[in-house]
Coordinates of C-alpha atoms in Angstrom, one line a residue:
X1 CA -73.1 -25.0 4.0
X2 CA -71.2 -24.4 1.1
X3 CA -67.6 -22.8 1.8
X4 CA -66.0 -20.9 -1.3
X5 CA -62.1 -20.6 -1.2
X6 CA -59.3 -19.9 -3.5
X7 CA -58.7 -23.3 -5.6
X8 CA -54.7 -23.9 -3.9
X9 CA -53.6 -25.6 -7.4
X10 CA -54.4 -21.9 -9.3
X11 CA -52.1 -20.6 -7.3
X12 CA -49.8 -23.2 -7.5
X13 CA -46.1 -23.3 -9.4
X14 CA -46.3 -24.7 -12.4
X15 CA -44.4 -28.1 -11.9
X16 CA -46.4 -28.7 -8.9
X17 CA -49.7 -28.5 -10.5
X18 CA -48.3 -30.4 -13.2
X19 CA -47.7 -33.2 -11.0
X20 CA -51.1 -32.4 -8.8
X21 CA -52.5 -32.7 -12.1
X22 CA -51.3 -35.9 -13.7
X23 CA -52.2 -37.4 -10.1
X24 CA -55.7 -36.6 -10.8
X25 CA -56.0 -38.5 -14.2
X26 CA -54.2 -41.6 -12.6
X27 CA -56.6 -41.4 -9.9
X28 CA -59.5 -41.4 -12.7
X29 CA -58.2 -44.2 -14.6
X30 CA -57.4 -46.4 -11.2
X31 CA -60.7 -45.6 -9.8
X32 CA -62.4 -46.6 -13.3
X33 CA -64.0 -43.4 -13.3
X34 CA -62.9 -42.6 -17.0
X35 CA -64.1 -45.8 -18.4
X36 CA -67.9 -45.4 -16.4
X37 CA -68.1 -42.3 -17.8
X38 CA -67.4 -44.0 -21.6
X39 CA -69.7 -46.8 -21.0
X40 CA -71.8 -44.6 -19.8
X41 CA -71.8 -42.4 -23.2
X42 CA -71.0 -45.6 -25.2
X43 CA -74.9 -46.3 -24.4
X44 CA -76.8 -43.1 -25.4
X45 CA -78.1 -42.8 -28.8
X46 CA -77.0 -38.8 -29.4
X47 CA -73.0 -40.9 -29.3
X48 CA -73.8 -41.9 -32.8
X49 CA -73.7 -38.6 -34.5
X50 CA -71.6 -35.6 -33.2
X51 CA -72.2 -34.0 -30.2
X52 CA -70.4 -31.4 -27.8
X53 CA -69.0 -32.5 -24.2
X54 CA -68.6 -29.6 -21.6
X55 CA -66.2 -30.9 -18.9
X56 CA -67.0 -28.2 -16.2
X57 CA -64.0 -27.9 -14.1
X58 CA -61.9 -30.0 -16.3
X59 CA -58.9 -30.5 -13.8
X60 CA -56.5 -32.1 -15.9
X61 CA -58.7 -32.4 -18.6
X62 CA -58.3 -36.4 -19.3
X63 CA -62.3 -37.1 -19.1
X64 CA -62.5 -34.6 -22.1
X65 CA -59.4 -36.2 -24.3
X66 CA -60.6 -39.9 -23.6
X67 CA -64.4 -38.7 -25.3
X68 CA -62.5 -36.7 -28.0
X69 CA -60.5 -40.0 -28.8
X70 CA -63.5 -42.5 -27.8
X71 CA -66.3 -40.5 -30.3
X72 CA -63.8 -38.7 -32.7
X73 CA -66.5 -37.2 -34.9

């Protein structure tokens, strides 16, 4: 069963989802989960020409800055 409820960190003060934030992308670069998701796009053939990346709920938005600087065309 799929519950919907208010995301707390939109409601959150700004310095607190700052931090909540930042936690996130730490988390994704401890886990590895930023560098599977590079090696994974490292591998497929539309990489070598430009392309557009939608990051549906972004978070903090670090997946989307490390394929911006990883495939910079």
């Amino acid at each position: 069963t799929r519950v919907c409820e208010p995301e707390e960190l939109d409601s959150a003060p700004a310095e607190v989802a700052a931090l909540n934030l930042a936690d996130i992308a730490r988390i994704n670069y401890l886990t590895g989960a930023r560098h599977h998701l590079l090696s994974q796009l490292t591998r497929q053939p539309f990489t070598r020409q430009p392309f557009r990346f939608l990051d549906v709920g972004a978070a903090s938005g670090d997946f989307a800055r490390a394929v911006s600087h990883r495939f910079p065309q």
